[in-house]
Amino acid sequence: MTETMERVGVVGCGLMGAGIAEVVARSGRDVVVVESTEDAVAAGRGRLEKSLARAERRGDVDDARVVLERITLRTDLGELADRDLVVEAIAEDEAAKTALFARLDEIVTDPRAVLASNTSSIPIMKLGAATTRPEQVVGIHFFNPVPVLTLVELVPSLTTSDETLDRSREFVETGLGKHPITCQDRAGFVVNALLVPFILSAIRMLESGFATAADIDAGLVQGCAHPQGPLALADLIGLDTVKAVADSLYAEFKEPLYASPPLLTRMVEAGLTGRKAGRGFHDHSR
């Protein structure tokens, strides 16, 4: 059995980054989270405090304060130099992620450290190619909300070593108590390659006037026992993220079912990106 990774870094403290930092800290590990600005640090800290307070009320955490003390928030990537594992969780932008991996390659000093991406659509091979250690770059894709959902997709590229994949699997499964599945380094991996065309079909149905957003979602909740409808799920994921994944899938496979509907494109352009914006296919302002 390989050793666990005790010093973990997370880049980004939005919904996904904060969730990843929380579950890692809840496992007893030391976590350093890096954000781009002091305002983003403050927002990330507030996000963590609220989530851990809810977890404490549910009885999932004995003492939220103790967990928070394991998390350090900073604005300097240099704080990640001593990490065994760094998980990137920034916006779904290939150029930004590639530049970040090049910087992490320079900063992280442990020659065996794993550099991981939480990307839902960008090829791991491209991120690894930005470093001098592509064999230690892997996809570790969590699902939102991270503290609740147990699935994690492990995505090795053609150059990821077996050791890196094994260490990542042990970290996810034994260290965090999550359920890992392994998938090829193809756009969308397993879940989004199945889920996004389903969501896009629902958007096309709404766009055509076939049914209302409420009725489309009710049909899947009441008729298929889904926990929430596809449009409500799109709002939760973020319409910008749904579009980014769809665009990545279409670029790779050129299948019409992966093409972003015009309605989705216009909503993203208008900033109506779902729950985080207060409005998407449903009103989340209250």
CSV table of C-alpha atoms in Angstrom, one decimal:
chain,number,residue,atom,x,y,z
A,1,MET,CA,0.0,0.0,0.0
A,2,THR,CA,1.3,3.5,-0.9
A,3,GLU,CA,1.6,6.2,1.6
A,4,THR,CA,-1.2,8.8,2.0
A,5,MET,CA,-0.7,12.5,1.2
A,6,GLU,CA,-1.0,14.6,4.3
A,7,ARG,CA,-0.1,18.1,3.1
A,8,VAL,CA,-2.7,19.2,0.5
A,9,GLY,CA,-3.0,22.4,-1.5
A,10,VAL,CA,-6.1,23.7,-3.3
A,11,VAL,CA,-6.0,26.5,-5.8
A,12,GLY,CA,-9.3,28.3,-5.9
A,13,CYS,CA,-11.9,28.7,-3.2
A,14,GLY,CA,-15.2,28.9,-5.1
A,15,LEU,CA,-17.9,26.3,-4.7
A,16,MET,CA,-15.7,23.4,-5.8
A,17,GLY,CA,-12.4,24.6,-4.3
A,18,ALA,CA,-14.1,25.3,-0.9
A,19,GLY,CA,-15.8,21.9,-1.0
A,20,ILE,CA,-12.6,20.1,-1.7
A,21,ALA,CA,-10.7,22.0,1.0
A,22,GLU,CA,-13.5,21.1,3.5
A,23,VAL,CA,-13.6,17.4,2.9
A,24,VAL,CA,-9.8,17.2,3.0
A,25,ALA,CA,-9.7,19.1,6.3
A,26,ARG,CA,-12.4,17.0,7.7
A,27,SER,CA,-10.2,14.0,7.0
A,28,GLY,CA,-7.6,15.5,9.4
A,29,ARG,CA,-5.2,16.8,6.8
A,30,ASP,CA,-3.4,20.1,6.7
A,31,VAL,CA,-4.8,22.3,3.8
A,32,VAL,CA,-3.5,25.4,2.2
A,33,VAL,CA,-5.9,27.2,-0.1
A,34,VAL,CA,-4.7,29.9,-2.5
A,35,GLU,CA,-7.0,32.5,-4.1
A,36,SER,CA,-6.2,35.3,-6.4
A,37,THR,CA,-7.2,38.3,-4.2
A,38,GLU,CA,-7.9,39.1,-0.6
A,39,ASP,CA,-11.6,39.6,-1.4
A,40,ALA,CA,-11.7,36.1,-2.9
A,41,VAL,CA,-10.0,34.8,0.3
A,42,ALA,CA,-12.6,36.5,2.4
A,43,ALA,CA,-15.4,35.1,0.2
A,44,GLY,CA,-13.9,31.6,0.4
A,45,ARG,CA,-13.5,31.8,4.2
A,46,GLY,CA,-17.1,32.7,4.5
A,47,ARG,CA,-18.2,29.9,2.2
A,48,LEU,CA,-16.2,27.4,4.3
A,49,GLU,CA,-17.6,28.8,7.6
A,50,LYS,CA,-21.2,28.5,6.4
A,51,SER,CA,-20.8,25.0,5.1
A,52,LEU,CA,-19.0,23.7,8.2
A,53,ALA,CA,-21.6,25.3,10.4
A,54,ARG,CA,-24.3,23.4,8.5
A,55,ALA,CA,-22.2,20.2,8.8
A,56,GLU,CA,-21.9,20.7,12.6
A,57,ARG,CA,-25.7,21.2,13.0
A,58,ARG,CA,-26.3,18.0,11.0
A,59,GLY,CA,-23.8,16.1,13.2
A,60,ASP,CA,-21.4,15.4,10.3
A,61,VAL,CA,-18.7,17.4,12.0
A,62,ASP,CA,-18.0,17.4,15.8
A,63,ASP,CA,-16.4,20.8,15.9
A,64,ALA,CA,-16.4,23.1,12.9
A,65,ARG,CA,-13.8,25.4,14.5
A,66,VAL,CA,-11.3,22.5,14.7
A,67,VAL,CA,-11.8,21.7,11.0
A,68,LEU,CA,-11.4,25.4,10.0
A,69,GLU,CA,-8.1,25.6,11.9
A,70,ARG,CA,-6.6,23.0,9.6
A,71,ILE,CA,-7.3,25.3,6.6
A,72,THR,CA,-5.0,28.2,5.7
A,73,LEU,CA,-6.1,30.7,3.1
A,74,ARG,CA,-3.5,32.7,1.2
A,75,THR,CA,-3.0,34.7,-2.0
A,76,ASP,CA,0.6,33.5,-2.7
A,77,LEU,CA,1.1,30.3,-4.8
A,78,GLY,CA,4.5,30.0,-3.1
A,79,GLU,CA,2.6,28.8,0.0
A,80,LEU,CA,2.1,25.5,-1.8
A,81,ALA,CA,5.8,24.7,-2.1
A,82,ASP,CA,5.8,21.9,0.5
A,83,ARG,CA,2.6,20.2,-0.5
A,84,ASP,CA,2.3,16.4,-1.3
A,85,LEU,CA,-0.7,17.0,-3.5
A,86,VAL,CA,-2.1,20.2,-5.1
A,87,VAL,CA,-5.6,20.2,-6.6
A,88,GLU,CA,-6.4,22.9,-9.1
A,89,ALA,CA,-10.0,24.1,-8.9
A,90,ILE,CA,-10.1,27.4,-10.8
A,91,ALA,CA,-12.5,28.5,-13.6
A,92,GLU,CA,-12.9,26.1,-16.6
A,93,ASP,CA,-10.5,28.0,-18.8
A,94,GLU,CA,-7.8,26.0,-20.6
A,95,ALA,CA,-5.3,28.8,-21.0
A,96,ALA,CA,-5.6,29.7,-17.3
A,97,LYS,CA,-5.3,26.1,-16.1
A,98,THR,CA,-2.3,25.5,-18.4
A,99,ALA,CA,-0.5,28.6,-17.1
A,100,LEU,CA,-1.3,27.6,-13.5
A,101,PHE,CA,0.2,24.1,-14.0
A,102,ALA,CA,3.4,25.6,-15.4
A,103,ARG,CA,3.7,27.7,-12.3
A,104,LEU,CA,2.9,24.8,-9.9
A,105,ASP,CA,5.6,22.8,-11.6
A,106,GLU,CA,8.1,25.5,-10.7
A,107,ILE,CA,6.8,26.1,-7.1
A,108,VAL,CA,6.1,22.6,-5.7
A,109,THR,CA,9.4,21.3,-4.4
A,110,ASP,CA,8.6,17.6,-3.6
A,111,PRO,CA,9.8,15.6,-6.7
A,112,ARG,CA,7.0,13.0,-6.1
A,113,ALA,CA,4.2,15.6,-5.5
A,114,VAL,CA,1.0,14.9,-7.4
A,115,LEU,CA,-0.5,17.9,-9.4
A,116,ALA,CA,-4.2,17.3,-9.9
A,117,SER,CA,-7.0,19.1,-11.8
A,118,ASN,CA,-10.6,19.2,-10.9
A,119,THR,CA,-11.5,20.0,-14.5
A,120,SER,CA,-14.7,18.5,-15.9
A,121,SER,CA,-13.7,18.9,-19.5
A,122,ILE,CA,-10.1,19.9,-20.3
A,123,PRO,CA,-7.7,17.1,-21.4
A,124,ILE,CA,-5.3,16.1,-18.6
A,125,MET,CA,-2.6,15.5,-21.2
A,126,LYS,CA,-2.6,19.2,-22.1
A,127,LEU,CA,-2.1,20.2,-18.4
A,128,GLY,CA,0.6,17.6,-17.9
A,129,ALA,CA,2.4,18.9,-21.0
A,130,ALA,CA,2.7,22.3,-19.4
A,131,THR,CA,5.0,20.7,-16.7
A,132,THR,CA,8.3,18.9,-16.6
A,133,ARG,CA,6.6,16.0,-14.7
A,134,PRO,CA,3.6,14.9,-16.8
A,135,GLU,CA,3.7,11.5,-15.1
A,136,GLN,CA,2.6,13.1,-11.9
A,137,VAL,CA,-0.3,15.0,-13.3
A,138,VAL,CA,-3.8,13.5,-13.0
A,139,GLY,CA,-7.4,14.4,-13.0
A,140,ILE,CA,-9.2,14.2,-9.6
A,141,HIS,CA,-12.7,15.3,-10.5
A,142,PHE,CA,-15.1,15.9,-7.5
A,143,PHE,CA,-18.8,16.6,-7.8
A,144,ASN,CA,-20.8,19.4,-6.4
A,145,PRO,CA,-21.6,19.6,-3.5
A,146,VAL,CA,-18.3,18.0,-2.6
A,147,PRO,CA,-19.1,17.3,1.1
A,148,VAL,CA,-22.2,15.4,0.1
A,149,LEU,CA,-21.5,13.5,-3.2
A,150,THR,CA,-19.2,10.5,-2.9
A,151,LEU,CA,-18.2,10.0,-6.5
A,152,VAL,CA,-14.7,11.1,-7.7
A,153,GLU,CA,-13.5,10.5,-11.3
A,154,LEU,CA,-9.8,9.7,-11.5
A,155,VAL,CA,-8.5,10.6,-15.0
A,156,PRO,CA,-4.9,9.5,-15.9
A,157,SER,CA,-3.5,10.8,-19.2
A,158,LEU,CA,-1.4,8.7,-21.5
A,159,THR,CA,1.7,9.8,-19.6
A,160,THR,CA,0.3,9.6,-16.0
A,161,SER,CA,2.3,6.9,-14.1
A,162,ASP,CA,0.7,4.0,-12.3
A,163,GLU,CA,2.2,5.2,-9.1
A,164,THR,CA,0.5,8.6,-9.4
A,165,LEU,CA,-2.9,6.9,-10.2
A,166,ASP,CA,-2.5,4.5,-7.2
A,167,ARG,CA,-1.5,7.2,-4.8
A,168,SER,CA,-4.5,9.3,-6.0
A,169,ARG,CA,-6.9,6.4,-5.6
A,170,GLU,CA,-5.7,5.7,-2.1
A,171,PHE,CA,-6.0,9.3,-1.2
A,172,VAL,CA,-9.6,9.6,-2.5
A,173,GLU,CA,-10.8,6.2,-1.3
A,174,THR,CA,-9.0,5.6,2.0
A,175,GLY,CA,-8.1,9.1,2.9
A,176,LEU,CA,-11.4,10.9,2.1
A,177,GLY,CA,-13.9,8.0,2.1
A,178,LYS,CA,-15.0,8.8,-1.5
A,179,HIS,CA,-15.9,6.3,-4.3
A,180,PRO,CA,-13.4,6.6,-7.1
A,181,ILE,CA,-14.0,5.5,-10.7
A,182,THR,CA,-11.2,5.6,-13.3
A,183,CYS,CA,-11.9,6.8,-16.8
A,184,GLN,CA,-9.9,7.7,-20.0
A,185,ASP,CA,-8.7,11.2,-20.7
A,186,ARG,CA,-11.5,12.1,-23.1
A,187,ALA,CA,-13.7,15.2,-22.9
A,188,GLY,CA,-16.5,14.8,-20.4
A,189,PHE,CA,-14.9,11.7,-18.8
A,190,VAL,CA,-17.8,9.4,-17.7
A,191,VAL,CA,-20.4,11.4,-15.9
A,192,ASN,CA,-20.5,14.6,-18.0
A,193,ALA,CA,-20.2,12.7,-21.3
A,194,LEU,CA,-23.6,11.1,-20.3
A,195,LEU,CA,-25.1,14.0,-18.3
A,196,VAL,CA,-24.4,17.0,-20.5
A,197,PRO,CA,-26.2,15.8,-23.7
A,198,PHE,CA,-29.2,15.0,-21.4
A,199,ILE,CA,-29.2,18.6,-20.0
A,200,LEU,CA,-28.7,20.1,-23.5
A,201,SER,CA,-31.7,18.1,-24.7
A,202,ALA,CA,-33.8,19.6,-21.9
A,203,ILE,CA,-32.6,23.1,-22.9
A,204,ARG,CA,-33.6,22.5,-26.5
A,205,MET,CA,-37.0,21.3,-25.4
A,206,LEU,CA,-37.4,24.6,-23.4
A,207,GLU,CA,-36.1,26.7,-26.3
A,208,SER,CA,-38.6,25.1,-28.7
A,209,GLY,CA,-41.5,26.0,-26.5
A,210,PHE,CA,-42.3,22.3,-26.1
A,211,ALA,CA,-42.8,22.7,-22.3
A,212,THR,CA,-42.0,25.1,-19.5
A,213,ALA,CA,-38.8,24.8,-17.3
A,214,ALA,CA,-41.0,23.9,-14.3
A,215,ASP,CA,-42.8,21.2,-16.3
A,216,ILE,CA,-39.7,19.7,-17.8
A,217,ASP,CA,-38.1,19.4,-14.4
A,218,ALA,CA,-41.3,18.0,-12.8
A,219,GLY,CA,-41.5,15.4,-15.5
A,220,LEU,CA,-38.1,13.9,-14.6
A,221,VAL,CA,-38.6,14.3,-10.8
A,222,GLN,CA,-42.1,12.9,-10.7
A,223,GLY,CA,-41.9,10.6,-13.6
A,224,CYS,CA,-38.4,9.2,-13.4
A,225,ALA,CA,-37.6,9.7,-9.6
A,226,HIS,CA,-34.7,12.0,-10.4
A,227,PRO,CA,-33.7,14.1,-7.3
A,228,GLN,CA,-34.0,17.2,-9.4
A,229,GLY,CA,-34.8,18.1,-13.0
A,230,PRO,CA,-32.2,18.7,-15.7
A,231,LEU,CA,-32.7,22.4,-15.8
A,232,ALA,CA,-32.5,22.8,-12.0
A,233,LEU,CA,-29.3,20.7,-12.2
A,234,ALA,CA,-27.9,22.9,-14.9
A,235,ASP,CA,-28.5,25.9,-12.6
A,236,LEU,CA,-26.7,24.1,-9.7
A,237,ILE,CA,-23.7,23.2,-11.9
A,238,GLY,CA,-23.6,26.7,-13.4
A,239,LEU,CA,-24.7,27.4,-17.0
A,240,ASP,CA,-21.2,28.6,-17.9
A,241,THR,CA,-19.7,25.3,-16.7
A,242,VAL,CA,-22.4,23.4,-18.7
A,243,LYS,CA,-21.5,25.3,-21.8
A,244,ALA,CA,-17.7,24.9,-21.3
A,245,VAL,CA,-18.2,21.1,-21.0
A,246,ALA,CA,-20.5,21.0,-24.0
A,247,ASP,CA,-18.0,23.0,-26.1
A,248,SER,CA,-15.2,20.7,-25.1
A,249,LEU,CA,-17.3,17.6,-26.0
A,250,TYR,CA,-18.3,19.1,-29.3
A,251,ALA,CA,-14.7,20.1,-30.1
A,252,GLU,CA,-13.5,16.6,-29.5
A,253,PHE,CA,-16.3,14.5,-31.0
A,254,LYS,CA,-18.1,16.9,-33.4
A,255,GLU,CA,-21.4,15.2,-32.6
A,256,PRO,CA,-24.5,17.5,-32.9
A,257,LEU,CA,-25.9,16.3,-29.5
A,258,TYR,CA,-22.9,18.1,-27.8
A,259,ALA,CA,-23.5,21.5,-29.5
A,260,SER,CA,-24.6,24.3,-27.2
A,261,PRO,CA,-28.1,25.4,-27.9
A,262,PRO,CA,-28.4,29.2,-28.7
A,263,LEU,CA,-30.5,29.7,-25.6
A,264,LEU,CA,-27.6,28.4,-23.4
A,265,THR,CA,-25.1,30.6,-25.1
A,266,ARG,CA,-27.3,33.7,-24.7
A,267,MET,CA,-27.9,33.1,-21.0
A,268,VAL,CA,-24.2,32.7,-20.3
A,269,GLU,CA,-23.5,35.9,-22.3
A,270,ALA,CA,-26.2,37.7,-20.2
A,271,GLY,CA,-24.6,36.4,-16.9
A,272,LEU,CA,-27.7,34.3,-16.1
A,273,THR,CA,-25.5,31.4,-15.0
A,274,GLY,CA,-27.8,29.7,-12.4
A,275,ARG,CA,-27.8,29.6,-8.6
A,276,LYS,CA,-24.5,31.5,-8.2
A,277,ALA,CA,-26.0,34.4,-10.2
A,278,GLY,CA,-29.4,34.3,-8.6
A,279,ARG,CA,-31.1,33.4,-11.9
A,280,GLY,CA,-30.8,30.7,-14.5
A,281,PHE,CA,-33.6,28.6,-15.9
A,282,HIS,CA,-35.2,29.2,-12.5
A,283,ASP,CA,-35.3,32.2,-10.1
A,284,HIS,CA,-32.8,31.7,-7.2
A,285,SER,CA,-32.9,35.3,-5.9
A,286,ARG,CA,-34.9,34.4,-2.8
